[in-house]
Each structure stands twice: as C-alpha cells, then as structure tokens.
Amino acid sequence: MPIVPTDDEIVAAVQSGREQDYCLLVERYQGRLVRLIERMIQDRDEAMSLAQDTFIAVFRALPRYRPEGRFAPLLFRAGKNLTLNWLKRHRRVTLFSRLGQGDERTPCQIADERPGPEQELTQARRNARLDAALRRLPDNQRLALILKVYLEFSYERIGDITGWRTPKIESLIFRARKNLIGWLAQEPAGPDVVSQEMEE
Amino acid sequence: MKCRTMERRLSRWLDGECPPREAEAIRAHLEGCEGCRAQWNALLRLDRQLRREPPAASRPVDLTCQVMSRLTDRPRPRVRFIPLVAAYAALFLLVFGLTWIVLPGPATPPVAIAASEPEPVLFTALLAESGRLHLRGVEASTLEALGGDR
C-alpha cells in the first residue's frame, strides 16, 4: 500500500479482511464529519456520538461498496441522513415537552429569543446569535450552507452527498444567506451583527 | 446584467462557482452599482462571521478508538424466534410420525363391506300428461316401458 493510500485502496484492504485499516478512514474524515454534524445540531457530544454511528453504519455497508472514489460522498450522505433523523426526533420531543407546559412556541422560536444585554456584544455572544439564526434556517438550507462554507465542498460534491441538482443547491445557499442577513439585521437586542462587523 | 438577478449571482460568485466570463460581468456591474455593492459587502461580512470557528469546534476530534472498539465488539447474531418455533414443530412432527409408523395401533374389527345395490339411473323424460308437458326423472325401465328413446 502506498504511503498515502486512497480511500478506495483502504476500503479494498478492509474488504479483504484488514478491518483495522478502517481507522485510517476514520482519522481522515472524523474532523469534517463531526464539524458538519455539530454545525447542524449544535451539540458537540451528540455530534461525536452521531459521527461514530455514521462510521459504523458505513463500515457495515462496505461489502456492497464499489471502488469508484465515492467513499467520502457515501460517508457524508450517511452522516447527513443520521443527522436529519436526529433533528426530526429531537424537534418532536422538544415540541411535545413544550406543548405539555402550555407553551406553543416552536423550538426554533425558543432558540431565537435568547435575551442578552446590549453591553455583552462579545465574540461569544455574536457566535451565539449566529448559532440561533442558523438554527432558524430550514434543515435543507442549513445543510447546503454548512457543506459549502464550513466544509468547502463544491456544488458538485454537495450534489453527490445530498442528491440535489446544482440549481437547487445554489438556490438553497442563496436563500440561507439572505435569511441570515435579514434575521441578524433584525436582532432586537442591540445593534445587529452586520453593523458591528462594519464598525470593525 | 440587471440588479434583480445580481443577488443570486453574487452568492454563486462568493462560492467560486461562476464561470470566468460571468465573474467578469459581475465585477463590472459592481463597479457601477452602489446597491449591489452593499449586498456584496453584506455577503462578505456574513461569510467572514460564519467562518469564525466557535471554541468547541477547534477542539481536536478523535473517534478512532471508539469506532474501532465498537467494530470489534460486534453483537452475536440473534436467534430468531420464528425459525426456532418452526424447527421445534418439524422435530415434533418427525418424532410423532415415526411413532405412528413403527408402533402397532390398536386392533380394529374388520369392517364388513356390504354389497351395495347399484343406484338406479335416472333419465329426464318429457312427459305429456293430460294435455300438458312435464319434465320428470324416470328410471331406465320406466323410460323403456313408456316407449321413450334414450
């Protein structure tokens, strides 16, 4: 095996019985996978757990894998599916628990209404506001934006992972950005993030 | 290039997905359009903020040990309930069947087979009785007696 084996070479080794070689793929992709999931669900521990589940699920699917250089899309697609399922379950539970308390706000609205004193416009607070705005995005928009901005995948690669066509990806990212800019500009507590950034 | 279509183009340009000719047209438009330039600046600021990593994301990730240990601790294949029941049922039938064949059964009295009389064959006859026609079942002898044809 060469010094830096390709994904397909590692998969071939795993398929031939060298299962321990799978750790090379885990090491190669764990950072980006956790980053994607963490950005989607905004929970570090859950993201680590979901990333583990993703690696296990993909490992079990390897006997059916054909070496066409598609390991990364396969992995991220599996991660995306598990993440979206987690979001659906989590949102349902949160909504029911809130409704049980007579509170009919949706989880997104709850997250968006975090109060904060105007004087605490620190970097941490800006991140929190941005996170809240990201949470408000529809899952598809958030996923497309994260794959582009945080993982720096091309539209084509995003299409491989999500199964979406380029015009749809372009539109989702565009609408995500437009929403974020709009929401951050409407922040009631103090000057908006964009204005703050302009002053810097 | 119209301002109405610029927003979407600017987003694509920011993503580095514009062909060179389109990128050049966008650049030219931005030079002469203040409104679109403001939009472009807003997109840039948002992008800069998005790319700032929160502290948690900068922590190193190492899932290798957990994943590999989970792979080695594979669960044993579960014994399915339905095949188990089917296996027991097959075994029971086999034992029961063998017992039935091998062991002699209780003595049964011979059954006398009575000679049964042949059932009379009926024919449907069209009879004319008192000026009316009737369909009736009649025996062969009766049919012959009446002089009918089979």
mmCIF file of C-alpha atoms in Angstrom, chain A residues 15-198:
data_model
loop_
_atom_site.group_PDB
_atom_site.id
_atom_site.type_symbol
_atom_site.label_atom_id
_atom_site.label_comp_id
_atom_site.label_asym_id
_atom_site.label_seq_id
_atom_site.Cartn_x
_atom_site.Cartn_y
_atom_site.Cartn_z
ATOM 1 C CA GLN A 15 -12.916 -5.648 2.295
ATOM 2 C CA SER A 16 -10.105 -8.184 2.036
ATOM 3 C CA GLY A 17 -10.123 -8.690 5.785
ATOM 4 C CA ARG A 18 -7.801 -5.979 7.140
ATOM 5 C CA GLU A 19 -10.562 -4.350 9.148
ATOM 6 C CA GLN A 20 -8.100 -2.459 11.316
ATOM 7 C CA ASP A 21 -7.263 -0.307 8.266
ATOM 8 C CA TYR A 22 -10.675 1.301 8.612
ATOM 9 C CA CYS A 23 -9.140 3.503 11.304
ATOM 10 C CA LEU A 24 -7.285 5.336 8.511
ATOM 11 C CA LEU A 25 -10.593 6.416 7.043
ATOM 12 C CA VAL A 26 -11.906 7.387 10.467
ATOM 13 C CA GLU A 27 -8.828 9.528 11.067
ATOM 14 C CA ARG A 28 -9.127 11.081 7.631
ATOM 15 C CA TYR A 29 -12.754 12.138 7.833
ATOM 16 C CA GLN A 30 -13.687 12.398 11.502
ATOM 17 C CA GLY A 31 -12.885 16.109 11.792
ATOM 18 C CA ARG A 32 -15.011 17.175 8.853
ATOM 19 C CA LEU A 33 -17.815 14.783 9.715
ATOM 20 C CA VAL A 34 -18.053 15.981 13.314
ATOM 21 C CA ARG A 35 -17.891 19.551 12.079
ATOM 22 C CA LEU A 36 -20.801 19.012 9.711
ATOM 23 C CA ILE A 37 -22.947 17.287 12.318
ATOM 24 C CA GLU A 38 -22.042 19.687 15.098
ATOM 25 C CA ARG A 39 -22.925 22.661 12.931
ATOM 26 C CA MET A 40 -26.222 21.043 12.042
ATOM 27 C CA ILE A 41 -27.355 20.069 15.526
ATOM 28 C CA GLN A 42 -25.198 22.439 17.602
ATOM 29 C CA ASP A 43 -24.436 19.848 20.233
ATOM 30 C CA ARG A 44 -20.847 18.665 20.493
ATOM 31 C CA ASP A 45 -21.420 15.436 22.411
ATOM 32 C CA GLU A 46 -24.332 14.345 20.266
ATOM 33 C CA ALA A 47 -22.309 15.193 17.179
ATOM 34 C CA MET A 48 -19.485 12.904 18.329
ATOM 35 C CA SER A 49 -21.960 10.125 19.005
ATOM 36 C CA LEU A 50 -23.695 10.547 15.642
ATOM 37 C CA ALA A 51 -20.340 10.612 13.865
ATOM 38 C CA GLN A 52 -19.440 7.288 15.487
ATOM 39 C CA ASP A 53 -22.771 5.832 14.397
ATOM 40 C CA THR A 54 -22.087 7.081 10.884
ATOM 41 C CA PHE A 55 -18.684 5.403 10.698
ATOM 42 C CA ILE A 56 -20.153 2.148 11.994
ATOM 43 C CA ALA A 57 -23.057 2.268 9.533
ATOM 44 C CA VAL A 58 -20.718 2.934 6.610
ATOM 45 C CA PHE A 59 -18.371 0.151 7.704
ATOM 46 C CA ARG A 60 -21.276 -2.284 7.633
ATOM 47 C CA ALA A 61 -22.165 -1.102 4.138
ATOM 48 C CA LEU A 62 -18.625 -1.624 2.817
ATOM 49 C CA PRO A 63 -19.180 -5.173 1.494
ATOM 50 C CA ARG A 64 -21.506 -3.601 -1.088
ATOM 51 C CA TYR A 65 -19.154 -0.682 -1.846
ATOM 52 C CA ARG A 66 -17.636 -0.467 -5.320
ATOM 53 C CA PRO A 67 -14.289 1.299 -5.645
ATOM 54 C CA GLU A 68 -15.239 4.363 -7.654
ATOM 55 C CA GLY A 69 -13.780 7.058 -5.454
ATOM 56 C CA ARG A 70 -17.148 7.643 -3.812
ATOM 57 C CA PHE A 71 -16.292 6.869 -0.220
ATOM 58 C CA ALA A 72 -16.469 10.470 1.019
ATOM 59 C CA PRO A 73 -19.885 11.184 -0.526
ATOM 60 C CA LEU A 74 -21.114 7.883 0.912
ATOM 61 C CA LEU A 75 -19.854 8.790 4.369
ATOM 62 C CA PHE A 76 -21.220 12.327 4.373
ATOM 63 C CA ARG A 77 -24.520 11.175 2.939
ATOM 64 C CA ALA A 78 -24.856 8.666 5.772
ATOM 65 C CA GLY A 79 -23.903 11.370 8.260
ATOM 66 C CA LYS A 80 -26.427 13.764 6.776
ATOM 67 C CA ASN A 81 -29.208 11.167 6.966
ATOM 68 C CA LEU A 82 -28.493 10.300 10.592
ATOM 69 C CA THR A 83 -28.295 13.981 11.461
ATOM 70 C CA LEU A 84 -31.585 14.868 9.804
ATOM 71 C CA ASN A 85 -33.266 11.934 11.533
ATOM 72 C CA TRP A 86 -31.832 13.079 14.844
ATOM 73 C CA LEU A 87 -33.139 16.587 14.235
ATOM 74 C CA LYS A 88 -36.609 15.283 13.458
ATOM 75 C CA ARG A 89 -36.716 13.163 16.620
ATOM 76 C CA HIS A 90 -35.230 15.872 18.788
ATOM 77 C CA ARG A 91 -37.533 18.563 17.464
ATOM 78 C CA ARG A 92 -40.581 16.391 18.052
ATOM 79 C CA VAL A 93 -39.556 15.680 21.638
ATOM 80 C CA THR A 94 -38.808 19.340 22.337
ATOM 81 C CA LEU A 95 -42.078 20.460 20.821
ATOM 82 C CA PHE A 96 -44.119 17.928 22.803
ATOM 83 C CA SER A 97 -42.433 18.790 26.065
ATOM 84 C CA ARG A 98 -43.102 22.466 25.419
ATOM 85 C CA LEU A 99 -46.712 21.848 24.477
ATOM 86 C CA GLY A 100 -47.122 19.868 27.678
ATOM 87 C CA GLN A 101 -46.199 23.018 29.541
ATOM 88 C CA GLY A 102 -48.755 25.053 27.634
ATOM 89 C CA ASP A 103 -46.093 26.766 25.570
ATOM 90 C CA GLU A 104 -46.883 26.681 21.877
ATOM 91 C CA ARG A 105 -43.699 28.222 20.590
ATOM 92 C CA THR A 106 -41.616 26.108 18.250
ATOM 93 C CA PRO A 107 -38.080 25.109 19.219
ATOM 94 C CA CYS A 108 -36.676 27.478 16.626
ATOM 95 C CA GLN A 109 -38.524 30.407 18.099
ATOM 96 C CA ILE A 110 -37.378 29.448 21.547
ATOM 97 C CA ALA A 111 -33.794 29.332 20.417
ATOM 98 C CA ASP A 112 -34.125 32.640 18.659
ATOM 99 C CA GLU A 113 -35.380 34.541 21.678
ATOM 100 C CA ARG A 114 -32.338 34.268 23.835
ATOM 101 C CA PRO A 115 -32.070 37.542 25.682
ATOM 102 C CA GLY A 116 -28.776 39.297 26.012
ATOM 103 C CA PRO A 117 -27.725 42.641 27.404
ATOM 104 C CA GLU A 118 -26.587 45.112 24.841
ATOM 105 C CA GLN A 119 -23.244 45.645 26.504
ATOM 106 C CA GLU A 120 -22.270 41.977 26.115
ATOM 107 C CA LEU A 121 -21.502 42.148 22.441
ATOM 108 C CA THR A 122 -18.511 39.936 22.721
ATOM 109 C CA GLN A 123 -17.384 37.405 20.224
ATOM 110 C CA ALA A 124 -19.019 34.615 22.206
ATOM 111 C CA ARG A 125 -22.339 36.390 22.086
ATOM 112 C CA ARG A 126 -22.059 37.024 18.398
ATOM 113 C CA ASN A 127 -21.468 33.341 17.866
ATOM 114 C CA ALA A 128 -24.495 32.524 19.977
ATOM 115 C CA ARG A 129 -26.648 34.863 17.921
ATOM 116 C CA LEU A 130 -25.348 33.440 14.717
ATOM 117 C CA ASP A 131 -25.976 29.917 16.012
ATOM 118 C CA ALA A 132 -29.541 30.898 16.873
ATOM 119 C CA ALA A 133 -30.018 32.300 13.390
ATOM 120 C CA LEU A 134 -28.547 29.135 11.875
ATOM 121 C CA ARG A 135 -30.992 27.072 13.926
ATOM 122 C CA ARG A 136 -33.864 29.034 12.453
ATOM 123 C CA LEU A 137 -32.913 28.019 8.942
ATOM 124 C CA PRO A 138 -34.805 25.150 7.362
ATOM 125 C CA ASP A 139 -32.714 21.967 7.514
ATOM 126 C CA ASN A 140 -32.047 21.891 3.768
ATOM 127 C CA GLN A 141 -30.776 25.469 3.687
ATOM 128 C CA ARG A 142 -28.596 24.923 6.735
ATOM 129 C CA LEU A 143 -27.160 21.708 5.344
ATOM 130 C CA ALA A 144 -26.304 23.272 1.993
ATOM 131 C CA LEU A 145 -24.708 26.297 3.628
ATOM 132 C CA ILE A 146 -22.647 24.220 6.072
ATOM 133 C CA LEU A 147 -21.400 21.902 3.330
ATOM 134 C CA LYS A 148 -20.324 24.938 1.327
ATOM 135 C CA VAL A 149 -18.973 27.309 3.952
ATOM 136 C CA TYR A 150 -17.588 25.023 6.659
ATOM 137 C CA LEU A 151 -16.588 22.011 4.632
ATOM 138 C CA GLU A 152 -15.790 23.990 1.481
ATOM 139 C CA PHE A 153 -17.299 21.425 -0.845
ATOM 140 C CA SER A 154 -18.075 22.343 -4.433
ATOM 141 C CA TYR A 155 -21.670 22.400 -5.625
ATOM 142 C CA GLU A 156 -20.924 19.179 -7.487
ATOM 143 C CA ARG A 157 -19.685 17.469 -4.324
ATOM 144 C CA ILE A 158 -22.675 18.736 -2.386
ATOM 145 C CA GLY A 159 -24.843 17.223 -5.101
ATOM 146 C CA ASP A 160 -23.087 13.877 -4.627
ATOM 147 C CA ILE A 161 -23.843 13.963 -0.930
ATOM 148 C CA THR A 162 -27.376 15.268 -0.988
ATOM 149 C CA GLY A 163 -28.664 14.122 -4.362
ATOM 150 C CA TRP A 164 -29.691 17.697 -5.204
ATOM 151 C CA ARG A 165 -29.071 19.330 -8.557
ATOM 152 C CA THR A 166 -26.829 22.373 -8.867
ATOM 153 C CA PRO A 167 -29.620 24.975 -9.315
ATOM 154 C CA LYS A 168 -31.289 23.727 -6.151
ATOM 155 C CA ILE A 169 -28.043 23.838 -4.184
ATOM 156 C CA GLU A 170 -27.325 27.339 -5.444
ATOM 157 C CA SER A 171 -30.828 28.455 -4.524
ATOM 158 C CA LEU A 172 -30.705 26.906 -1.043
ATOM 159 C CA ILE A 173 -27.379 28.565 -0.231
ATOM 160 C CA PHE A 174 -28.554 31.888 -1.588
ATOM 161 C CA ARG A 175 -31.771 31.791 0.458
ATOM 162 C CA ALA A 176 -29.881 30.703 3.557
ATOM 163 C CA ARG A 177 -27.566 33.695 3.272
ATOM 164 C CA LYS A 178 -30.430 36.061 2.574
ATOM 165 C CA ASN A 179 -32.326 34.775 5.608
ATOM 166 C CA LEU A 180 -29.307 35.050 7.883
ATOM 167 C CA ILE A 181 -28.512 38.586 6.808
ATOM 168 C CA GLY A 182 -32.146 39.570 7.293
ATOM 169 C CA TRP A 183 -32.507 37.951 10.708
ATOM 170 C CA LEU A 184 -29.241 39.256 12.039
ATOM 171 C CA ALA A 185 -30.201 42.745 10.887
ATOM 172 C CA GLN A 186 -33.499 42.459 12.806
ATOM 173 C CA GLU A 187 -31.923 41.417 16.121
ATOM 174 C CA PRO A 188 -33.893 43.339 18.740
ATOM 175 C CA ALA A 189 -31.207 43.302 21.401
ATOM 176 C CA GLY A 190 -28.710 45.931 20.420
ATOM 177 C CA PRO A 191 -27.076 46.708 17.113
ATOM 178 C CA ASP A 192 -27.049 43.860 14.671
ATOM 179 C CA VAL A 193 -24.064 41.748 13.987
ATOM 180 C CA VAL A 194 -23.633 43.049 10.493
ATOM 181 C CA SER A 195 -23.471 46.617 11.749
ATOM 182 C CA GLN A 196 -20.970 45.551 14.372
ATOM 183 C CA GLU A 197 -18.851 43.923 11.764
ATOM 184 C CA MET A 198 -18.919 47.048 9.643
#
